[in-house]
Short mmCIF file of C-alpha atoms in Angstrom, two decimals:
data_model
loop_
_atom_site.label_atom_id
_atom_site.label_comp_id
_atom_site.label_asym_id
_atom_site.label_seq_id
_atom_site.Cartn_x
_atom_site.Cartn_y
_atom_site.Cartn_z
CA UNK O 1 3.66 -91.31 36.79
CA UNK O 2 0.94 -90.88 34.47
CA UNK O 3 -0.62 -88.38 36.01
CA UNK O 4 2.98 -86.01 35.98
CA UNK O 5 3.09 -86.78 32.04
CA UNK O 6 -0.36 -85.45 31.80
CA UNK O 7 0.22 -82.34 33.92
CA UNK O 8 3.19 -81.70 32.09
CA UNK O 9 1.34 -82.10 28.47
CA UNK O 10 -1.06 -79.57 30.08
CA UNK O 11 1.30 -76.81 30.81
CA UNK O 12 3.11 -77.29 27.64
CA UNK O 13 -0.54 -76.84 25.60
CA UNK O 14 -1.29 -74.11 27.92
CA UNK O 15 2.38 -72.52 27.45
CA UNK O 16 1.34 -73.04 23.40
CA UNK O 17 -1.90 -71.08 23.68
CA UNK O 18 -0.55 -68.16 25.42
CA UNK O 19 2.40 -67.88 23.24
CA UNK O 20 0.31 -67.91 20.11
CA UNK O 21 -2.15 -64.99 21.90
CA UNK O 22 0.58 -63.25 22.81
CA UNK O 23 1.78 -63.46 19.37
CA UNK O 24 -1.30 -61.98 17.88
CA UNK O 25 -1.91 -59.52 20.37
CA UNK O 26 1.38 -57.30 20.22
CA UNK O 27 1.99 -55.00 17.34
CA UNK O 28 2.20 -57.20 14.44
CA UNK O 29 5.38 -54.47 13.73
CA UNK O 30 7.21 -55.51 16.84
CA UNK O 31 6.98 -58.93 16.63
CA UNK O 32 6.96 -59.26 12.44
CA UNK O 33 9.62 -56.66 11.79
CA UNK O 34 12.88 -58.59 10.38
CA UNK O 35 12.52 -56.27 7.26
CA UNK O 36 12.27 -53.19 6.56
CA UNK O 37 10.58 -51.49 3.51
CA UNK O 38 11.35 -47.63 3.07
CA UNK O 39 10.05 -45.46 0.50
CA UNK O 40 9.40 -42.29 -0.70
CA UNK O 41 7.52 -40.06 -2.58
CA UNK O 42 8.11 -35.97 -3.82
CA UNK O 43 5.88 -33.67 -1.98
CA UNK O 44 5.67 -30.26 -2.24
CA UNK O 45 6.64 -28.34 1.04
CA UNK O 46 6.30 -24.96 1.89
CA UNK O 47 9.85 -22.58 2.65
CA UNK O 48 8.55 -19.66 4.73
CA UNK O 49 11.59 -16.85 5.31
CA UNK O 50 10.84 -14.44 8.16
CA UNK O 51 12.72 -11.37 7.82
CA UNK O 52 12.46 -7.96 9.68
CA UNK O 53 12.24 -5.04 7.23
CA UNK O 54 15.39 -3.75 8.33
CA UNK O 55 16.73 -7.26 6.34
CA UNK O 56 17.79 -9.15 9.62
CA UNK O 57 16.33 -12.83 9.96
CA UNK O 58 13.70 -13.39 12.44
CA UNK O 59 15.90 -15.88 14.19
CA UNK O 60 14.01 -18.31 16.18
CA UNK O 61 11.19 -16.45 15.69
CA UNK O 62 7.59 -18.49 16.04
CA UNK O 63 5.35 -19.66 13.65
CA UNK O 64 1.88 -20.72 13.88
CA UNK O 65 0.10 -22.10 10.76
CA UNK O 66 -3.28 -22.32 10.62
CA UNK O 67 -5.94 -24.71 8.00
CA UNK O 68 -8.12 -23.36 6.29
CA UNK O 69 -11.47 -23.05 8.11
CA UNK O 70 -9.56 -22.70 11.90
CA UNK O 71 -8.57 -19.56 11.83
CA UNK O 72 -8.69 -19.99 16.09
CA UNK O 73 -6.59 -23.20 16.33
CA UNK O 74 -3.26 -23.55 14.92
CA UNK O 75 -2.83 -26.62 12.48
CA UNK O 76 0.85 -26.71 13.56
CA UNK O 77 3.46 -24.26 15.96
CA UNK O 78 7.07 -24.50 15.46
CA UNK O 79 10.14 -22.09 15.61
CA UNK O 80 12.25 -20.27 12.52
CA UNK O 81 15.92 -21.58 12.47
CA UNK O 82 18.82 -19.01 12.80
CA UNK O 83 18.37 -17.76 9.38
CA UNK O 84 14.76 -16.60 10.05
CA UNK O 85 13.55 -20.15 7.60
CA UNK O 86 10.40 -22.42 8.31
CA UNK O 87 9.85 -25.71 6.68
CA UNK O 88 6.12 -27.22 6.54
CA UNK O 89 4.02 -29.86 4.38
CA UNK O 90 0.82 -28.92 3.88
CA UNK O 91 -2.09 -31.38 4.05
CA UNK O 92 -3.03 -31.78 0.42
CA UNK O 93 -6.61 -32.86 1.50
CA UNK O 94 -6.90 -29.71 3.09
CA UNK O 95 -7.37 -26.95 0.18
CA UNK O 96 -8.42 -23.56 0.43
CA UNK O 97 -5.80 -20.71 2.07
CA UNK O 98 -3.10 -21.59 4.73
CA UNK O 99 -2.37 -18.86 6.90
CA UNK O 100 1.36 -18.76 8.68
CA UNK O 101 1.54 -16.47 11.17
CA UNK O 102 5.52 -15.53 12.57
CA UNK O 103 5.55 -13.94 15.55
CA UNK O 104 8.67 -12.74 17.49
CA UNK O 105 8.25 -10.11 20.37
CA UNK O 106 5.79 -8.54 19.31
CA UNK O 107 6.30 -7.90 16.01
CA UNK O 108 4.81 -10.28 13.36
CA UNK O 109 2.99 -11.08 10.05
CA UNK O 110 0.47 -13.16 8.64
CA UNK O 111 1.37 -15.07 4.92
CA UNK O 112 -1.64 -16.48 2.69
CA UNK O 113 -0.95 -19.60 1.07
CA UNK O 114 -3.36 -20.70 -1.87
CA UNK O 115 -3.40 -24.77 -1.63
CA UNK O 116 -5.91 -26.36 -4.36
CA UNK O 117 -5.86 -29.87 -5.89
CA UNK O 118 -3.61 -29.07 -8.54
CA UNK O 119 -0.67 -28.15 -5.45
CA UNK O 120 0.56 -25.18 -3.84
CA UNK O 121 -0.21 -21.30 -5.16
CA UNK O 122 2.50 -19.56 -6.78
CA UNK O 123 5.48 -18.33 -4.64
CA UNK O 124 4.56 -14.77 -2.75
CA UNK O 125 5.61 -12.14 -0.29
CA UNK O 126 4.22 -10.28 2.37
CA UNK O 127 6.16 -7.16 2.11
CA UNK O 128 7.63 -4.77 -0.77
CA UNK O 129 11.12 -3.85 -2.47
CA UNK O 130 13.48 -0.98 -1.37
CA UNK O 131 11.97 1.16 -4.73
CA UNK O 132 8.79 0.68 -3.72
CA UNK O 133 9.15 2.06 0.01
CA UNK O 134 11.22 4.61 -1.28
CA UNK O 135 8.63 5.86 -3.74
CA UNK O 136 5.70 5.27 -0.93
CA UNK O 137 7.62 7.45 1.46
CA UNK O 138 8.79 10.37 -0.76
CA UNK O 139 4.73 10.39 -1.82
CA UNK O 140 3.97 10.82 1.94
CA UNK O 141 6.13 13.10 2.94
CA UNK O 142 5.29 15.57 -0.28
CA UNK O 143 1.97 15.30 0.20
CA UNK O 144 2.61 16.29 4.26
CA UNK O 145 4.67 19.76 2.85
CA UNK O 146 2.23 20.40 0.72
CA UNK O 147 -0.66 20.23 3.67
CA UNK O 148 1.92 22.05 5.16
CA UNK O 149 1.98 24.54 2.38
CA UNK O 150 -1.25 24.93 2.25
CA UNK O 151 -1.61 25.67 5.80
CA UNK O 152 1.19 28.22 6.24
CA UNK O 153 -0.09 30.30 3.06
CA UNK O 154 -1.02 33.67 3.88
CA UNK O 155 -4.75 34.55 4.69
CA UNK O 156 -6.46 36.96 3.01
CA UNK O 157 -7.64 39.84 5.58
CA UNK H 1 6.03 -0.50 19.32
CA UNK H 2 4.34 -0.60 16.55
CA UNK H 3 1.72 -4.19 17.08
CA UNK H 4 0.75 -5.45 14.05
CA UNK H 5 -2.96 -7.01 13.08
CA UNK H 6 -3.56 -10.46 14.78
CA UNK H 7 -1.11 -10.07 17.82
CA UNK H 8 -3.40 -8.71 20.44
CA UNK H 9 -6.91 -9.97 20.90
CA UNK H 10 -9.76 -8.19 19.75
CA UNK H 11 -11.05 -6.76 23.11
CA UNK H 12 -7.49 -4.85 23.77
CA UNK H 13 -8.09 -3.62 19.92
CA UNK H 14 -11.34 -2.43 20.82
CA UNK H 15 -10.12 -0.73 24.17
CA UNK H 16 -7.69 1.00 22.51
CA UNK H 17 -9.63 2.33 19.89
CA UNK H 18 -11.92 3.93 22.72
CA UNK H 19 -8.56 5.35 24.51
CA UNK H 20 -7.63 6.71 21.36
CA UNK H 21 -11.33 8.49 20.85
CA UNK H 22 -10.99 9.84 24.67
CA UNK H 23 -7.24 11.17 23.92
CA UNK H 24 -8.03 12.58 20.61
CA UNK H 25 -10.81 14.41 21.93
CA UNK H 26 -8.80 15.79 25.09
CA UNK H 27 -6.01 16.91 22.66
CA UNK H 28 -8.48 19.16 20.27
CA UNK H 29 -9.62 20.82 22.91
CA UNK H 30 -6.74 21.63 24.44
CA UNK H 31 -5.40 22.63 20.96
CA UNK H 32 -9.53 24.68 21.17
CA UNK H 33 -8.14 26.64 24.03
CA UNK H 34 -4.18 26.97 23.18
CA UNK H 35 -4.52 28.49 19.44
CA UNK H 36 -7.11 31.61 18.45
CA UNK H 37 -7.11 29.72 15.06
CA UNK H 38 -5.97 26.21 15.16
CA UNK H 39 -4.79 26.54 11.48
CA UNK H 40 -1.38 28.06 12.87
CA UNK H 41 -0.91 25.11 14.20
CA UNK H 42 -1.23 22.77 10.77
CA UNK H 43 2.35 23.36 9.09
CA UNK H 44 3.95 22.55 11.88
CA UNK H 45 2.10 19.42 12.52
CA UNK H 46 2.34 18.24 9.33
CA UNK H 47 6.27 18.67 8.72
CA UNK H 48 6.30 16.57 11.73
CA UNK H 49 3.98 13.90 10.99
CA UNK H 50 6.53 13.77 7.82
CA UNK H 51 9.55 13.08 10.63
CA UNK H 52 7.53 10.68 12.47
CA UNK H 53 6.23 8.61 9.46
CA UNK H 54 10.27 8.36 7.73
CA UNK H 55 11.78 7.77 11.24
CA UNK H 56 10.26 4.54 11.73
CA UNK H 57 12.07 3.14 8.41
CA UNK H 58 15.51 4.14 10.09
CA UNK H 59 16.67 1.32 11.71
CA UNK H 60 19.37 0.91 14.55
CA UNK H 61 20.76 -2.46 15.04
CA UNK H 62 21.25 -4.18 18.65
CA UNK H 63 21.61 -7.28 18.54
CA UNK H 64 19.81 -9.57 19.08
CA UNK H 65 17.03 -7.37 17.48
CA UNK H 66 16.62 -4.29 15.61
CA UNK H 67 14.54 -1.27 16.54
CA UNK H 68 14.05 2.02 14.68
CA UNK H 69 13.28 5.28 16.02
CA UNK H 70 10.11 6.42 17.19
CA UNK H 71 10.77 10.25 17.67
CA UNK H 72 7.13 10.38 20.03
CA UNK H 73 9.03 12.55 22.87
CA UNK H 74 10.25 14.86 19.83
CA UNK H 75 6.28 15.45 18.68
CA UNK H 76 5.15 15.90 22.60
CA UNK H 77 8.06 18.65 22.36
CA UNK H 78 7.47 20.32 19.51
CA UNK H 79 3.76 19.66 19.22
CA UNK H 80 2.47 19.90 22.24
CA UNK H 81 -1.69 19.21 21.90
CA UNK H 82 -1.38 18.66 18.63
CA UNK H 83 1.07 15.96 18.99
CA UNK H 84 -1.58 13.29 19.57
CA UNK H 85 -3.24 14.06 16.17
CA UNK H 86 -0.12 14.24 14.50
CA UNK H 87 1.12 10.82 15.47
CA UNK H 88 -2.75 9.47 14.72
CA UNK H 89 -2.18 10.41 10.99
CA UNK H 90 1.53 9.48 10.90
CA UNK H 91 0.71 5.71 12.75
CA UNK H 92 -2.53 5.57 10.07
CA UNK H 93 -0.12 6.33 6.90
CA UNK H 94 2.70 3.67 8.23
CA UNK H 95 0.11 0.78 9.00
CA UNK H 96 -1.95 1.83 5.40
CA UNK H 97 1.49 1.66 3.27
CA UNK H 98 3.69 -0.51 4.58
CA UNK H 99 1.72 -2.86 7.23
CA UNK H 100 4.15 -1.12 9.99
CA UNK H 101 1.71 -1.31 12.69
CA UNK H 102 -1.84 -2.63 11.58
CA UNK H 103 -5.52 -1.12 11.15
CA UNK H 104 -7.29 -2.92 14.20
CA UNK H 105 -4.50 -1.59 16.51
CA UNK H 106 -4.15 1.42 15.18
CA UNK H 107 -5.68 2.66 18.51
CA UNK H 108 -3.53 0.76 20.84
CA UNK H 109 -0.67 1.68 19.12
CA UNK H 110 -1.62 5.67 19.20
CA UNK H 111 -2.16 4.95 22.80
CA UNK H 112 1.14 3.37 23.27
CA UNK H 113 3.35 6.28 21.44
CA UNK H 114 0.60 9.56 21.80
CA UNK H 115 0.44 8.91 25.60
CA UNK H 116 3.96 9.31 26.16
CA UNK H 117 4.15 12.57 23.55
CA UNK H 118 2.10 13.87 25.60
CA UNK H 119 3.75 13.40 28.49
CA UNK H 120 6.62 14.22 27.18
CA UNK H 121 4.93 17.50 26.36
CA UNK H 122 3.64 18.81 29.80
CA UNK H 123 7.59 17.98 30.65
CA UNK H 124 8.82 20.27 28.59
CA UNK H 125 6.17 23.17 29.56
CA UNK H 126 8.43 22.81 32.94
CA UNK H 127 10.92 25.27 30.75
CA UNK H 128 8.88 28.31 31.90
CA UNK H 129 9.55 27.68 35.16
CA UNK H 130 13.13 27.29 35.14
CA UNK H 131 12.87 29.93 32.35
CA UNK H 132 12.39 29.65 28.68
CA UNK H 133 15.71 31.39 27.43
CA UNK H 134 18.30 29.59 28.77
CA UNK H 135 19.75 26.64 27.07
CA UNK H 136 20.97 24.21 30.04
CA UNK H 137 17.41 23.94 31.21
CA UNK H 138 15.75 23.67 27.59
CA UNK H 139 17.77 20.84 26.99
CA UNK H 140 17.70 19.28 30.17
CA UNK H 141 14.14 18.96 29.76
CA UNK H 142 14.28 18.26 26.49
CA UNK H 143 16.15 14.94 26.84
CA UNK H 144 13.97 13.94 30.14
CA UNK H 145 10.80 14.59 27.77
CA UNK H 146 12.24 12.58 25.05
CA UNK H 147 14.28 9.58 27.56
CA UNK H 148 11.03 9.40 29.26
CA UNK H 149 8.81 8.75 26.60
CA UNK H 150 10.41 6.07 24.69
CA UNK H 151 11.41 4.38 27.53
CA UNK H 152 7.13 4.43 28.63
CA UNK H 153 6.37 3.54 25.46
CA UNK H 154 8.60 0.46 25.67
CA UNK H 155 7.06 -0.26 29.06
CA UNK H 156 3.39 -0.08 27.84
CA UNK H 157 4.10 -2.25 24.59
CA UNK H 158 6.12 -4.83 27.09
CA UNK H 159 3.43 -5.11 29.30
CA UNK H 160 0.59 -5.49 26.95
CA UNK H 161 2.29 -7.72 24.80
CA UNK H 162 3.18 -10.35 27.87
CA UNK H 163 -0.09 -9.93 28.80
CA UNK H 164 -1.60 -10.90 25.31
CA UNK H 165 -0.08 -13.95 24.47
CA UNK H 166 -1.70 -16.63 23.02
CA UNK H 167 -2.09 -19.71 24.32
CA UNK H 168 -0.10 -21.56 21.33
CA UNK H 169 2.90 -19.82 21.10
CA UNK H 170 5.99 -20.81 23.75
CA UNK H 171 5.30 -17.92 26.62
CA UNK H 172 9.13 -18.18 27.89
CA UNK H 173 10.26 -17.97 24.55
CA UNK H 174 7.96 -14.64 23.46
CA UNK H 175 8.41 -13.24 27.04
CA UNK H 176 12.57 -13.52 26.52
CA UNK H 177 11.91 -11.90 23.47
CA UNK H 178 9.66 -9.30 24.74
CA UNK H 179 11.80 -8.01 27.39
CA UNK H 180 15.18 -7.83 24.99
CA UNK H 181 13.09 -5.85 23.10
CA UNK H 182 12.02 -3.29 25.76
CA UNK H 183 15.80 -3.23 26.62
CA UNK H 184 16.67 -2.90 23.55
CA UNK H 185 14.93 0.42 23.38
CA UNK H 186 16.78 2.12 26.21
CA UNK H 187 19.42 3.19 23.52
CA UNK H 188 16.87 4.37 21.09
CA UNK H 189 15.40 6.47 24.21
CA UNK H 190 19.26 7.84 24.54
CA UNK H 191 19.79 8.78 21.37
CA UNK H 192 16.40 10.28 21.13
CA UNK H 193 16.79 12.14 24.13
CA UNK H 194 19.99 13.35 22.70
CA UNK H 195 18.51 14.65 19.43
CA UNK H 196 15.53 16.06 20.74
CA UNK H 197 17.38 17.91 23.23
CA UNK H 198 20.03 19.23 19.82
CA UNK H 199 16.81 20.28 18.12
CA UNK H 200 15.81 22.34 20.82
CA UNK H 201 18.66 23.92 21.34
CA UNK H 202 19.21 24.78 17.62
CA UNK H 203 15.91 26.17 17.23
CA UNK H 204 16.28 27.82 20.13
CA UNK H 205 19.06 29.69 18.89
CA UNK H 206 17.38 30.00 15.04
CA UNK H 207 13.43 30.33 15.36
CA UNK H 208 12.79 29.99 19.51
CA UNK H 209 8.96 30.72 18.56
CA UNK H 210 9.14 26.96 17.47
CA UNK H 211 8.91 25.67 20.79
CA UNK H 212 6.03 28.31 22.24
CA UNK H 213 3.12 26.40 23.46
CA UNK H 214 1.40 29.70 24.82
CA UNK H 215 -1.06 31.16 23.14
CA UNK H 216 -0.81 31.57 19.32
#
């Protein structure tokens, strides 16, 4: 009789020890998560918009973000949404020139964004406006027409 | 077909420059053979370079992508040996002015567009076999030359891009996008074929001397 009581006591003791061990080894959040604390802070994210020079968005284009100092290994990869937009939050600890490469079917471009202690650099763009393109095209075509006129002038005999 | 900087590995870019060097040398030899005074070919080459330069700004939306005119076939048909250096200059200007293409990829882009132009030139030379005054063979040869030039360029670009997909990119998505872009060049090839045939017919009527590629 006494033996039975002892063995029951021993069994309860082991169970208790095992339970305490389990309690402390399980990830704390699983066992202790009775309440939830949510908080938020305001951070500056970067929105990249990728368009072809025809104006059409680069929908579903692939994006690779390169942190400063590691131009070979992308820090983050992802895809643009259907409007050619891509959001990401650079690590504020890594300051320097971040590079965002957007590519689709061999078309693509590289955007450089300055991130320093005070935050993300000014809004930038890698393209030209329509008027700039028009003037540049006209200048180049005029140069080529000039070349043609120069070489088609009458040769002195 | 204009591959920008940073898309292809450096080894491919360097090989592109090497091939472009060789093709330029070959073209200059051809020009030397064809012209007693190479200056006589420059006005036409300069004007067509202007057309080539501006053509890439004309976009034609073919969902889901948007493609632009290339005019490599027209360059080959009109310029013969002058086509390759003319395309090289046009591409340099596009890369420097608009970042359309790139300086590191200038060599590979010149191959992608210049080599088909030389093929187009040799196809169009067949008109001396079929009668160079007859409009129909001229138009058909011009169409075939320009169609093949665009198709060949698109095919070469697609093979190169699929070969050079970096590991961090979703390979199947990029492959699908490349194939879609190549297929979108078929209508462009048709348009350029018809356009080149029309230009040739027009010149045949007005100024047939402009189409000559015999010794000048």
